[in-house]
PDB file of C-alpha atoms and ligand atoms in Angstrom:
ATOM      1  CA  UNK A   1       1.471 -24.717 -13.137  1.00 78.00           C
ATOM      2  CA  UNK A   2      -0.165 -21.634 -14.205  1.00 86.00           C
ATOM      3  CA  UNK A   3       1.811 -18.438 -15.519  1.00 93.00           C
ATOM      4  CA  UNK A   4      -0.373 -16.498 -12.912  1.00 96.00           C
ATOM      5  CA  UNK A   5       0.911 -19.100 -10.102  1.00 97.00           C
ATOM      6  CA  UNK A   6       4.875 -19.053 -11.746  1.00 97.00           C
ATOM      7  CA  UNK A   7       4.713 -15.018 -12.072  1.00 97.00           C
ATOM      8  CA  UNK A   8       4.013 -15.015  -8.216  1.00 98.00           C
ATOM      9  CA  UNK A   9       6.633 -17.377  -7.612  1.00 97.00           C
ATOM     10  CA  UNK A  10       9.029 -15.377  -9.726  1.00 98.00           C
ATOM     11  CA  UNK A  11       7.727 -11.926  -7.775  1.00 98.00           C
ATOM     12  CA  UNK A  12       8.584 -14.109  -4.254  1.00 98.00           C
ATOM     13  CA  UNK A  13      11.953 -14.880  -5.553  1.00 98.00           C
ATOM     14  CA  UNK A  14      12.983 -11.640  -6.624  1.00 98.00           C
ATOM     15  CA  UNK A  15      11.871  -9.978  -3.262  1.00 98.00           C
ATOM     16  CA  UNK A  16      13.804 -12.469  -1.441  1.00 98.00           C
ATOM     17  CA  UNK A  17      16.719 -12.254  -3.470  1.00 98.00           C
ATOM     18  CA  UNK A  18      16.594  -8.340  -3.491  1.00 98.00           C
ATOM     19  CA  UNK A  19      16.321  -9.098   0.643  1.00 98.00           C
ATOM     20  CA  UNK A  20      19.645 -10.665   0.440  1.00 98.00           C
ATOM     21  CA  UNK A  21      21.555  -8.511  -1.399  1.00 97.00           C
ATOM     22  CA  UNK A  22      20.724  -5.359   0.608  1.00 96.00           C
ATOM     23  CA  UNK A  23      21.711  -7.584   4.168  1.00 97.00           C
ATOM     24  CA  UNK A  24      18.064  -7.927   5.313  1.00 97.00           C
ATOM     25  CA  UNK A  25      16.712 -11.004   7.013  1.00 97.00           C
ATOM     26  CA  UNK A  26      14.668 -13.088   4.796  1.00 97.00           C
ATOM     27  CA  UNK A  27      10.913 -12.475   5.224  1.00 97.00           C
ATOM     28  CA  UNK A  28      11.373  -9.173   6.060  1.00 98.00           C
ATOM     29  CA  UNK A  29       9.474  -7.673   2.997  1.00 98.00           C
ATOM     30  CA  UNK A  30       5.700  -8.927   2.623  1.00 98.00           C
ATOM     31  CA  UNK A  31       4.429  -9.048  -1.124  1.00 98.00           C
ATOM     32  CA  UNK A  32       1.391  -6.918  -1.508  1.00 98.00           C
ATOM     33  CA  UNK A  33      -0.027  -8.535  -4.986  1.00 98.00           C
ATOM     34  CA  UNK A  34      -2.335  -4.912  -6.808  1.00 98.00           C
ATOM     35  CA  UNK A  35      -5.531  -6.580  -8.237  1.00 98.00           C
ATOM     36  CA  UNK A  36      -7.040  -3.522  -9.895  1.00 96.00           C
ATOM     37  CA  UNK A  37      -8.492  -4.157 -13.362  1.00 95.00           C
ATOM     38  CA  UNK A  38      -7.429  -7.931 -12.642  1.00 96.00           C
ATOM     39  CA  UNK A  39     -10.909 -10.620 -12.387  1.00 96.00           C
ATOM     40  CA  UNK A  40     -11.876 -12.409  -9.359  1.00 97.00           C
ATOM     41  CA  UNK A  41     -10.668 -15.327 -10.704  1.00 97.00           C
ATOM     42  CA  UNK A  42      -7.321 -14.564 -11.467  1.00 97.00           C
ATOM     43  CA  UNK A  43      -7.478 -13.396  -7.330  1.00 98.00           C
ATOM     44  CA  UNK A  44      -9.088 -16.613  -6.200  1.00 98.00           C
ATOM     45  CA  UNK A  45      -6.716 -18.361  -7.634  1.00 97.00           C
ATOM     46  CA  UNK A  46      -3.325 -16.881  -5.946  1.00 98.00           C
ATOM     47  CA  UNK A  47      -5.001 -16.986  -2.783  1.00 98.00           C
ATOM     48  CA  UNK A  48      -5.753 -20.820  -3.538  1.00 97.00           C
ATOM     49  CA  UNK A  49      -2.081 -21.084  -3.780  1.00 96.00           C
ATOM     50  CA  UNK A  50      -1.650 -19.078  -0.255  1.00 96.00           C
ATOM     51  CA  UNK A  51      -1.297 -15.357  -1.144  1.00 98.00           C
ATOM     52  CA  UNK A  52      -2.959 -13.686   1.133  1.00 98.00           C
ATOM     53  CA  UNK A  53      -2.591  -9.398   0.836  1.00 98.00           C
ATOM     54  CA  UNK A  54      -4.339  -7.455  -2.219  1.00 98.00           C
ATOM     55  CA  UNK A  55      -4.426  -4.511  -2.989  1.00 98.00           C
ATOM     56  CA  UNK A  56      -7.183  -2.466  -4.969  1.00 98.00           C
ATOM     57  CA  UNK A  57      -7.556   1.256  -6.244  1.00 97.00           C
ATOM     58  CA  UNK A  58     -10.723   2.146  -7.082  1.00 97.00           C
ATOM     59  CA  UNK A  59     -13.762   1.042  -4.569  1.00 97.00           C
ATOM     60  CA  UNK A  60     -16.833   0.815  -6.942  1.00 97.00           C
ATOM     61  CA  UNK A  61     -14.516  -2.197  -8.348  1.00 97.00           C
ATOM     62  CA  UNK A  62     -13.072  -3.376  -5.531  1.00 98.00           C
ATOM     63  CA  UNK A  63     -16.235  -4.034  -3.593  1.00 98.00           C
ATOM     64  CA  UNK A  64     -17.822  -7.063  -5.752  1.00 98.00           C
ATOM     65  CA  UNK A  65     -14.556  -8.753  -5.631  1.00 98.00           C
ATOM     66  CA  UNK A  66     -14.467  -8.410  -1.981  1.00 98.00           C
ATOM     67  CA  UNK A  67     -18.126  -9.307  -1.923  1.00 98.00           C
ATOM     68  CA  UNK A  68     -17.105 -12.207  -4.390  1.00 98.00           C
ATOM     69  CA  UNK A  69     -14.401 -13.469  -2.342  1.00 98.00           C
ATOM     70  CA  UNK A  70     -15.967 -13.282   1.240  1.00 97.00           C
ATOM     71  CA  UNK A  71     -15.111 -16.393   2.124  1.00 97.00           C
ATOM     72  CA  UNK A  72     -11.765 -16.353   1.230  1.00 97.00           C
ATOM     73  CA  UNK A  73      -9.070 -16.062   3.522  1.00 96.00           C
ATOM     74  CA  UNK A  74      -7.510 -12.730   2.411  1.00 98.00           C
ATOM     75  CA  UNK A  75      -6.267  -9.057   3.105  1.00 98.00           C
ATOM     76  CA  UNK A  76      -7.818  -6.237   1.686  1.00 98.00           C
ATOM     77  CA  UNK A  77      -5.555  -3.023   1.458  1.00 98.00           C
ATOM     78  CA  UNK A  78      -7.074   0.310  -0.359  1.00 98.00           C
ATOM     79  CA  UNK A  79      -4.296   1.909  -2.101  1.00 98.00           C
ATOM     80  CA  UNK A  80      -6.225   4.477  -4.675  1.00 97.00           C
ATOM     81  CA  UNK A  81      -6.958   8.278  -3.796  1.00 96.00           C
ATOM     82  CA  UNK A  82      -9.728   8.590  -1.201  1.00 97.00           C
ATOM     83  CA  UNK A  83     -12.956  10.513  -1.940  1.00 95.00           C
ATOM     84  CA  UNK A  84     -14.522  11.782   1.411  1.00 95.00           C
ATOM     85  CA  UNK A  85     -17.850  10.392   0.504  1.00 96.00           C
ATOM     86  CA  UNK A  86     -16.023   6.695   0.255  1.00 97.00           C
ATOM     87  CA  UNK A  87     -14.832   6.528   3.430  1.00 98.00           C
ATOM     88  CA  UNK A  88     -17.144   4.578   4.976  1.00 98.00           C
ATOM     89  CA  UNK A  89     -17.377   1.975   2.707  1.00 98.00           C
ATOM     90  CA  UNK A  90     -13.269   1.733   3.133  1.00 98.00           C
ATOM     91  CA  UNK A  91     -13.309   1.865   6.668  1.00 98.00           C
ATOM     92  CA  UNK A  92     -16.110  -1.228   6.684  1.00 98.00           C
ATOM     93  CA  UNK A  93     -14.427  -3.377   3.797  1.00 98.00           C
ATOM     94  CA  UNK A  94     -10.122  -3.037   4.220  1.00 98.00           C
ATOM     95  CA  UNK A  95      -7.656  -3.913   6.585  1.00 98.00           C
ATOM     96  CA  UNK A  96      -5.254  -1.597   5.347  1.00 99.00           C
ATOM     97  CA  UNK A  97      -5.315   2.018   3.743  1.00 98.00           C
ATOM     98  CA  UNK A  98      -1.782   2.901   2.320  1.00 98.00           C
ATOM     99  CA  UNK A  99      -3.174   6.051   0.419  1.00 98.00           C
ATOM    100  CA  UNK A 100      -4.216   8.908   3.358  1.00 98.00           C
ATOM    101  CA  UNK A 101      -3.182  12.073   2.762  1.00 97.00           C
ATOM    102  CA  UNK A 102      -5.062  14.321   5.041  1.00 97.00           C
ATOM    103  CA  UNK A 103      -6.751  14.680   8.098  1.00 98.00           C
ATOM    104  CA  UNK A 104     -10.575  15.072   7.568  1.00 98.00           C
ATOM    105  CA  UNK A 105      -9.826  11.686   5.332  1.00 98.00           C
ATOM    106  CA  UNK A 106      -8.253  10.011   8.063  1.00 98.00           C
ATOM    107  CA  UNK A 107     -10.781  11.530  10.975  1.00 98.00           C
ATOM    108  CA  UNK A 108     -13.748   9.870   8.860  1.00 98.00           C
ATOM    109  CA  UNK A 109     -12.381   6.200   8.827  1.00 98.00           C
ATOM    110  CA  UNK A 110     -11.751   6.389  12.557  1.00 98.00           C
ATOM    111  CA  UNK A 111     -15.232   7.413  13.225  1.00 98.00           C
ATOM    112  CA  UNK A 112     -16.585   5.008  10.314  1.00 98.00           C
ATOM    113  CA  UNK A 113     -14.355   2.076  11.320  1.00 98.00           C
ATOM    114  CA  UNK A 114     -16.589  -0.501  12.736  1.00 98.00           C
ATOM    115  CA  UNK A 115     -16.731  -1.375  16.255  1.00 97.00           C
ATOM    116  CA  UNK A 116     -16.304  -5.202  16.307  1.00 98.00           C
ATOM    117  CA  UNK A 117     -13.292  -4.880  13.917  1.00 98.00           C
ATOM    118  CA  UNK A 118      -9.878  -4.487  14.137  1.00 98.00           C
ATOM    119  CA  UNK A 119      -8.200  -0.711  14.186  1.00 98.00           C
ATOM    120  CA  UNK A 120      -7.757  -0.047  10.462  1.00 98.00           C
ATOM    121  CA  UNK A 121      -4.105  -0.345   9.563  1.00 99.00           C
ATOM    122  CA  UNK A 122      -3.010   3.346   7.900  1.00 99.00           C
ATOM    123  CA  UNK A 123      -0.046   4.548   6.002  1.00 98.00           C
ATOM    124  CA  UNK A 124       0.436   8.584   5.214  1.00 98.00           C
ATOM    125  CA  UNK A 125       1.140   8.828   1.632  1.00 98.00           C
ATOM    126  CA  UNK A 126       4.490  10.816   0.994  1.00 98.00           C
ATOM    127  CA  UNK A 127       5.256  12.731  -2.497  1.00 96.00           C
ATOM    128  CA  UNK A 128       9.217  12.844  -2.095  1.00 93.00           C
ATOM    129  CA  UNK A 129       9.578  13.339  -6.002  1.00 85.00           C
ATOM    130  CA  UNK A 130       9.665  16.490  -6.726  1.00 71.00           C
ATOM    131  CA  UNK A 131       6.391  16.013  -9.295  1.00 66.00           C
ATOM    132  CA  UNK A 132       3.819  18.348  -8.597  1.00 61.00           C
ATOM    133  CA  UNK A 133       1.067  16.647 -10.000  1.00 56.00           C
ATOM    134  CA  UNK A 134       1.141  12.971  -7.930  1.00 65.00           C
ATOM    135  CA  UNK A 135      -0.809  13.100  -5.168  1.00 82.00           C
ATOM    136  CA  UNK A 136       0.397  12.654  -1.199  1.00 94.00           C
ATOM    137  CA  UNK A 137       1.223  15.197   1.333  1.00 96.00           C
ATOM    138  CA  UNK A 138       4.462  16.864   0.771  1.00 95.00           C
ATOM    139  CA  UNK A 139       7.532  16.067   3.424  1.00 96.00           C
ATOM    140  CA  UNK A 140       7.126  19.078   5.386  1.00 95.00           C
ATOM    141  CA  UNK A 141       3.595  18.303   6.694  1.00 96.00           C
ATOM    142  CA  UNK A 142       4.099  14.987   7.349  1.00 98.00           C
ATOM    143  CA  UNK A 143       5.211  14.853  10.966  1.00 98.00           C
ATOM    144  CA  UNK A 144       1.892  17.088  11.822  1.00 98.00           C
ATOM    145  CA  UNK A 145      -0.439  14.618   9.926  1.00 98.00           C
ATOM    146  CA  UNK A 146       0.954  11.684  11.636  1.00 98.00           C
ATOM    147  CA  UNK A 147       0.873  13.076  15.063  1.00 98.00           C
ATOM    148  CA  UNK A 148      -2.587  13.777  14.424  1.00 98.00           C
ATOM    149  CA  UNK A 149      -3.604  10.673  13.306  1.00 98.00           C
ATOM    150  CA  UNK A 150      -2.062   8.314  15.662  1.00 98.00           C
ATOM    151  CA  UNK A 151      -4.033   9.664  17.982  1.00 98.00           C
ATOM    152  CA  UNK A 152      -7.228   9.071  16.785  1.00 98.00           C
ATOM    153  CA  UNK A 153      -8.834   5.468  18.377  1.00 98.00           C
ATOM    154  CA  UNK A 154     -10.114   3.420  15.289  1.00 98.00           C
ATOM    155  CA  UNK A 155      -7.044   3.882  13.156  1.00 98.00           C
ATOM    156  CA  UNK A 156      -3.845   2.774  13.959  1.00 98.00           C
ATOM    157  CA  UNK A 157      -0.979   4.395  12.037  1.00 98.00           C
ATOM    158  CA  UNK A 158       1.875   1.482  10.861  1.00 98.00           C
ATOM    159  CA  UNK A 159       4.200   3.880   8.339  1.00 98.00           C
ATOM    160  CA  UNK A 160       4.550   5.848   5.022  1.00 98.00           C
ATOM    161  CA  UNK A 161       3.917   5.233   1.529  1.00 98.00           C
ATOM    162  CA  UNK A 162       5.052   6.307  -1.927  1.00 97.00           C
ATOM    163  CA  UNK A 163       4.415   6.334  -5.788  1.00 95.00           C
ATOM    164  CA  UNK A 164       7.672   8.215  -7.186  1.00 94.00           C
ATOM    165  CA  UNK A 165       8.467   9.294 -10.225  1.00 91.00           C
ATOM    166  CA  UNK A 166       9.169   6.905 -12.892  1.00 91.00           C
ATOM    167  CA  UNK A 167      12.725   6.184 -13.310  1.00 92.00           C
ATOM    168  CA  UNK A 168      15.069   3.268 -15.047  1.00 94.00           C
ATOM    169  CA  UNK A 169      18.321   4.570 -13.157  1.00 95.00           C
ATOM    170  CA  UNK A 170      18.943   2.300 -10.381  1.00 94.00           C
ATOM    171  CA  UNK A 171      20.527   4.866  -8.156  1.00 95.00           C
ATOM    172  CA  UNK A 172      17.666   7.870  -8.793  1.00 95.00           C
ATOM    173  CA  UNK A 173      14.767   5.309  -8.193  1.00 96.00           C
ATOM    174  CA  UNK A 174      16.689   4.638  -4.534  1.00 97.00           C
ATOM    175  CA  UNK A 175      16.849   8.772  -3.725  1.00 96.00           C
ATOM    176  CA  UNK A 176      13.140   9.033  -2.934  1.00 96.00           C
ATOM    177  CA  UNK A 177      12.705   5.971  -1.433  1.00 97.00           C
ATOM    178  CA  UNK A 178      15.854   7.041   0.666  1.00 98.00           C
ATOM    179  CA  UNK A 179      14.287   9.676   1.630  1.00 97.00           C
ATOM    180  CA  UNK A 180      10.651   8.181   2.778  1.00 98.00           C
ATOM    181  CA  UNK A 181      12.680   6.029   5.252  1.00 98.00           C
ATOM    182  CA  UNK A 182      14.653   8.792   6.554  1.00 98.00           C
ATOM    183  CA  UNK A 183      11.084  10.321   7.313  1.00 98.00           C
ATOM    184  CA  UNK A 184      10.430   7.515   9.050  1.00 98.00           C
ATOM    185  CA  UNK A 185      13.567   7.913  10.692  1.00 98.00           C
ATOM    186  CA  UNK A 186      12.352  10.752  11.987  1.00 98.00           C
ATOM    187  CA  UNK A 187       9.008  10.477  12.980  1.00 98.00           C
ATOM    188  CA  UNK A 188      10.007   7.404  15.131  1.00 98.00           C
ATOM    189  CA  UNK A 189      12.734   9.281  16.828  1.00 98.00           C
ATOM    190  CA  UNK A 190       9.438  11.616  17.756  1.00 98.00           C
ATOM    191  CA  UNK A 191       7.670   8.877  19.753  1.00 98.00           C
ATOM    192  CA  UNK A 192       5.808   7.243  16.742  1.00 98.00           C
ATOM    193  CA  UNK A 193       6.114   3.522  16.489  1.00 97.00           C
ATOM    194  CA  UNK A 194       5.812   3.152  12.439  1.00 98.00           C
ATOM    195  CA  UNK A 195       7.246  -0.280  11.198  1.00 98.00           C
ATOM    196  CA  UNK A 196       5.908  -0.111   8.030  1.00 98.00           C
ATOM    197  CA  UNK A 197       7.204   1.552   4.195  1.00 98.00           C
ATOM    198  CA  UNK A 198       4.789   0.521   1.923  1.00 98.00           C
ATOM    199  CA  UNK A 199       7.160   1.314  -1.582  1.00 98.00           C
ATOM    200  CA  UNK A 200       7.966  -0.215  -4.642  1.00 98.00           C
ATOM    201  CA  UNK A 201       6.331  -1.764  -7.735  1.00 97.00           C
ATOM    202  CA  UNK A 202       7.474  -3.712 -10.315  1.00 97.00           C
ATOM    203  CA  UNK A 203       9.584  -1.734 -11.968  1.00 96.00           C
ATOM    204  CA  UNK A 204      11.525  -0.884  -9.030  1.00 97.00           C
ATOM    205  CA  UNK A 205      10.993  -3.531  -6.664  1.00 97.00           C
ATOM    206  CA  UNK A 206      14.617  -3.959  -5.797  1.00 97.00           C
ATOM    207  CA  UNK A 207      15.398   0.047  -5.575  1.00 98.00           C
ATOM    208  CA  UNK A 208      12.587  -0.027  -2.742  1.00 98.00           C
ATOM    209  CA  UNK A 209      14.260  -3.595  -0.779  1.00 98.00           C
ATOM    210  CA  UNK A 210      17.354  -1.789  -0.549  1.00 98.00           C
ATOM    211  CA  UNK A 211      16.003   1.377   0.608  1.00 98.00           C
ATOM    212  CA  UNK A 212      13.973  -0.640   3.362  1.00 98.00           C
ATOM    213  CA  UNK A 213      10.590  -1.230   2.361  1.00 98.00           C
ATOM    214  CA  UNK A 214       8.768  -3.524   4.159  1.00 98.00           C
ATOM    215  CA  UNK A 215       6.041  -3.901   1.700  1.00 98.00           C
ATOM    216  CA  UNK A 216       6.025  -4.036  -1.867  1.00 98.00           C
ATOM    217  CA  UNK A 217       3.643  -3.508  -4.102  1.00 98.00           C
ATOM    218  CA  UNK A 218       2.891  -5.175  -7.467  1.00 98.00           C
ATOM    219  CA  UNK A 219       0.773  -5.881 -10.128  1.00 98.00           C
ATOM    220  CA  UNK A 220       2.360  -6.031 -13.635  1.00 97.00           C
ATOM    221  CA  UNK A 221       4.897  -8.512 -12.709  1.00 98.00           C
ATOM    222  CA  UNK A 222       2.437 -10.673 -11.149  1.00 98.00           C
ATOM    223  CA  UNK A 223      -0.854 -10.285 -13.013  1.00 96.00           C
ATOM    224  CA  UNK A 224       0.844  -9.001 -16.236  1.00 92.00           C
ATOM    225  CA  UNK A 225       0.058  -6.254 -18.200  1.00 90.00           C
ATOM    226  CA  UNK A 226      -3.458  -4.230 -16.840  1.00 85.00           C
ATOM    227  CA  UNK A 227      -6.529  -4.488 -19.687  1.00 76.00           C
ATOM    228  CA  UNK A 228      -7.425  -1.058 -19.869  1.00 73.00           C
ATOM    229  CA  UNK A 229     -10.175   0.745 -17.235  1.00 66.00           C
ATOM    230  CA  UNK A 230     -13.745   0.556 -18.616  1.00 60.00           C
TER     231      UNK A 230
HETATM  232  C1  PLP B   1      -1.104   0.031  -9.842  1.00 69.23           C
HETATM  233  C2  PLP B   1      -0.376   0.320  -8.596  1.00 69.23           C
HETATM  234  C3  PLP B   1       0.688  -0.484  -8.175  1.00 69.23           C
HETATM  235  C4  PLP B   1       1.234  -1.642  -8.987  1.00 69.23           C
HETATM  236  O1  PLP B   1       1.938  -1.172 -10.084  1.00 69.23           O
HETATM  237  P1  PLP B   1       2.709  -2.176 -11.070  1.00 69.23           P
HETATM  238  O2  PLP B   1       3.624  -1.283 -11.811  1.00 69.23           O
HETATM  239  O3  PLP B   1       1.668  -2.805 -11.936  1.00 69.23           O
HETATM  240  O4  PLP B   1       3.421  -3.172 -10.244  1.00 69.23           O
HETATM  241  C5  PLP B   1       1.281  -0.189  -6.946  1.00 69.23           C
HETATM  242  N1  PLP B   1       0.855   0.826  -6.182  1.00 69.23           N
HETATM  243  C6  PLP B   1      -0.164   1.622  -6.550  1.00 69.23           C
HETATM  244  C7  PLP B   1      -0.599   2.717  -5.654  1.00 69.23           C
HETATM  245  C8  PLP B   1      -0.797   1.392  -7.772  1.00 69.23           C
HETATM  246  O5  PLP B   1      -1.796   2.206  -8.127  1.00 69.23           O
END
């Protein structure tokens, strides 16, 4: 077997055993494997051995691989800050956008979401660290963004997402985390319906399980270390 293929099966294994030390039912976490700077082939071949969700930064890379892979059975999520001017190419090429952060963004890939597809899938991303300079809406505008946007018709919102600060302390990588599902919490107990918390990577995978994610998301530990952007 491949390292690529045995990496993935070591990023499945952790996930699941992260899901049973935190009480949650197996399965309950879906592996979201972040291609960026990784080559087609390297993609191809996970999906060859069934993975199915990717996720990709930066669209003037992203789209050749999608192109590449068209008829491969996969899930393309956008996870990279949005410029308004690539919103239409989002809305036409991804299932998923985990990285929306403010209305005119999200207004745009409702209107540019193609008819005979799918509502696009959308997570609000959250900056609960206390970092100024990461990007994502801070907490206290979140409930008005997401009451906004579940209202408009080609996007359908599914949760919250988060890139905190880096942190090797078990217990201060769970705080934010923590706090993103208490958010959540919230916004569900205000007639939302979000079932999704798109949080962790690899170096905090099992922070993010115990806190409730429902999604992880990982490159490093899959693809191994990034060859630098170009
Ligand atoms: C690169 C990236 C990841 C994956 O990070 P790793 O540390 O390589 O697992 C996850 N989420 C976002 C938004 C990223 O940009």
């Amino acid at each position: 077997m491949s390292g690529l293929k045995q990496r993935l099966i070591q990023v499945q294994a952790a996930i699941r055993k992260a899901e049973a030390a935190s009480g949650r039912t197996e399965g309950s976490v879906s592996l979201l494997a972040v291609s960026k700077q990784q080559p087609v082939a390297a993609i191809a071949e996970l999906a060859a051995a069934g993975h199915y969700q990717f996720g990709e930064n930066y669209l003037q890379e992203a789209l050749p691989k999608i192109q590449a892979l068209a008829t491969v059975d996969v899930e393309w999520h956008f996870i990279g800050p949005i410029q308004s001017n690539k919103t239409r190419s989002i809305a036409e090429h991804f299932a998923w956008v985990h990285s929306v952060d403010r209305l005119r963004i999200a207004q745009r890939l409702s209107e540019q979401r193609p008819i005979d597809q799918a509502p696009l899938n959308i997570c609000l991303q959250v900056n609960v660290s206390d970092e100024v300079s990461k990007s994502g809406l801070r907490p206290d505008a979140v409930a008005e963004l997401a009451h906004s946007v579940a209202k408009l018709p080609r996007l359908r919102l599914r949760g919250l997402m988060t890139i905190p600060a880096a942190s090797t302390d078990l217990a201060e990588q769970r705080r934010p985390f923590a706090r993103l599902r208490q958010l959540q919490a919230q916004l569900n107990r205000q007639g939302l319906a979000l079932d999704t918390l798109s949080m962790g990577m690899s170096a905090d995978l099992e922070a993010a399980v115990a806190e409730g994610a429902t999604l992880v998301r990982i490159g490093t530990a899959i693809f191994g270390p990034r060859p630098p952007r170009t």
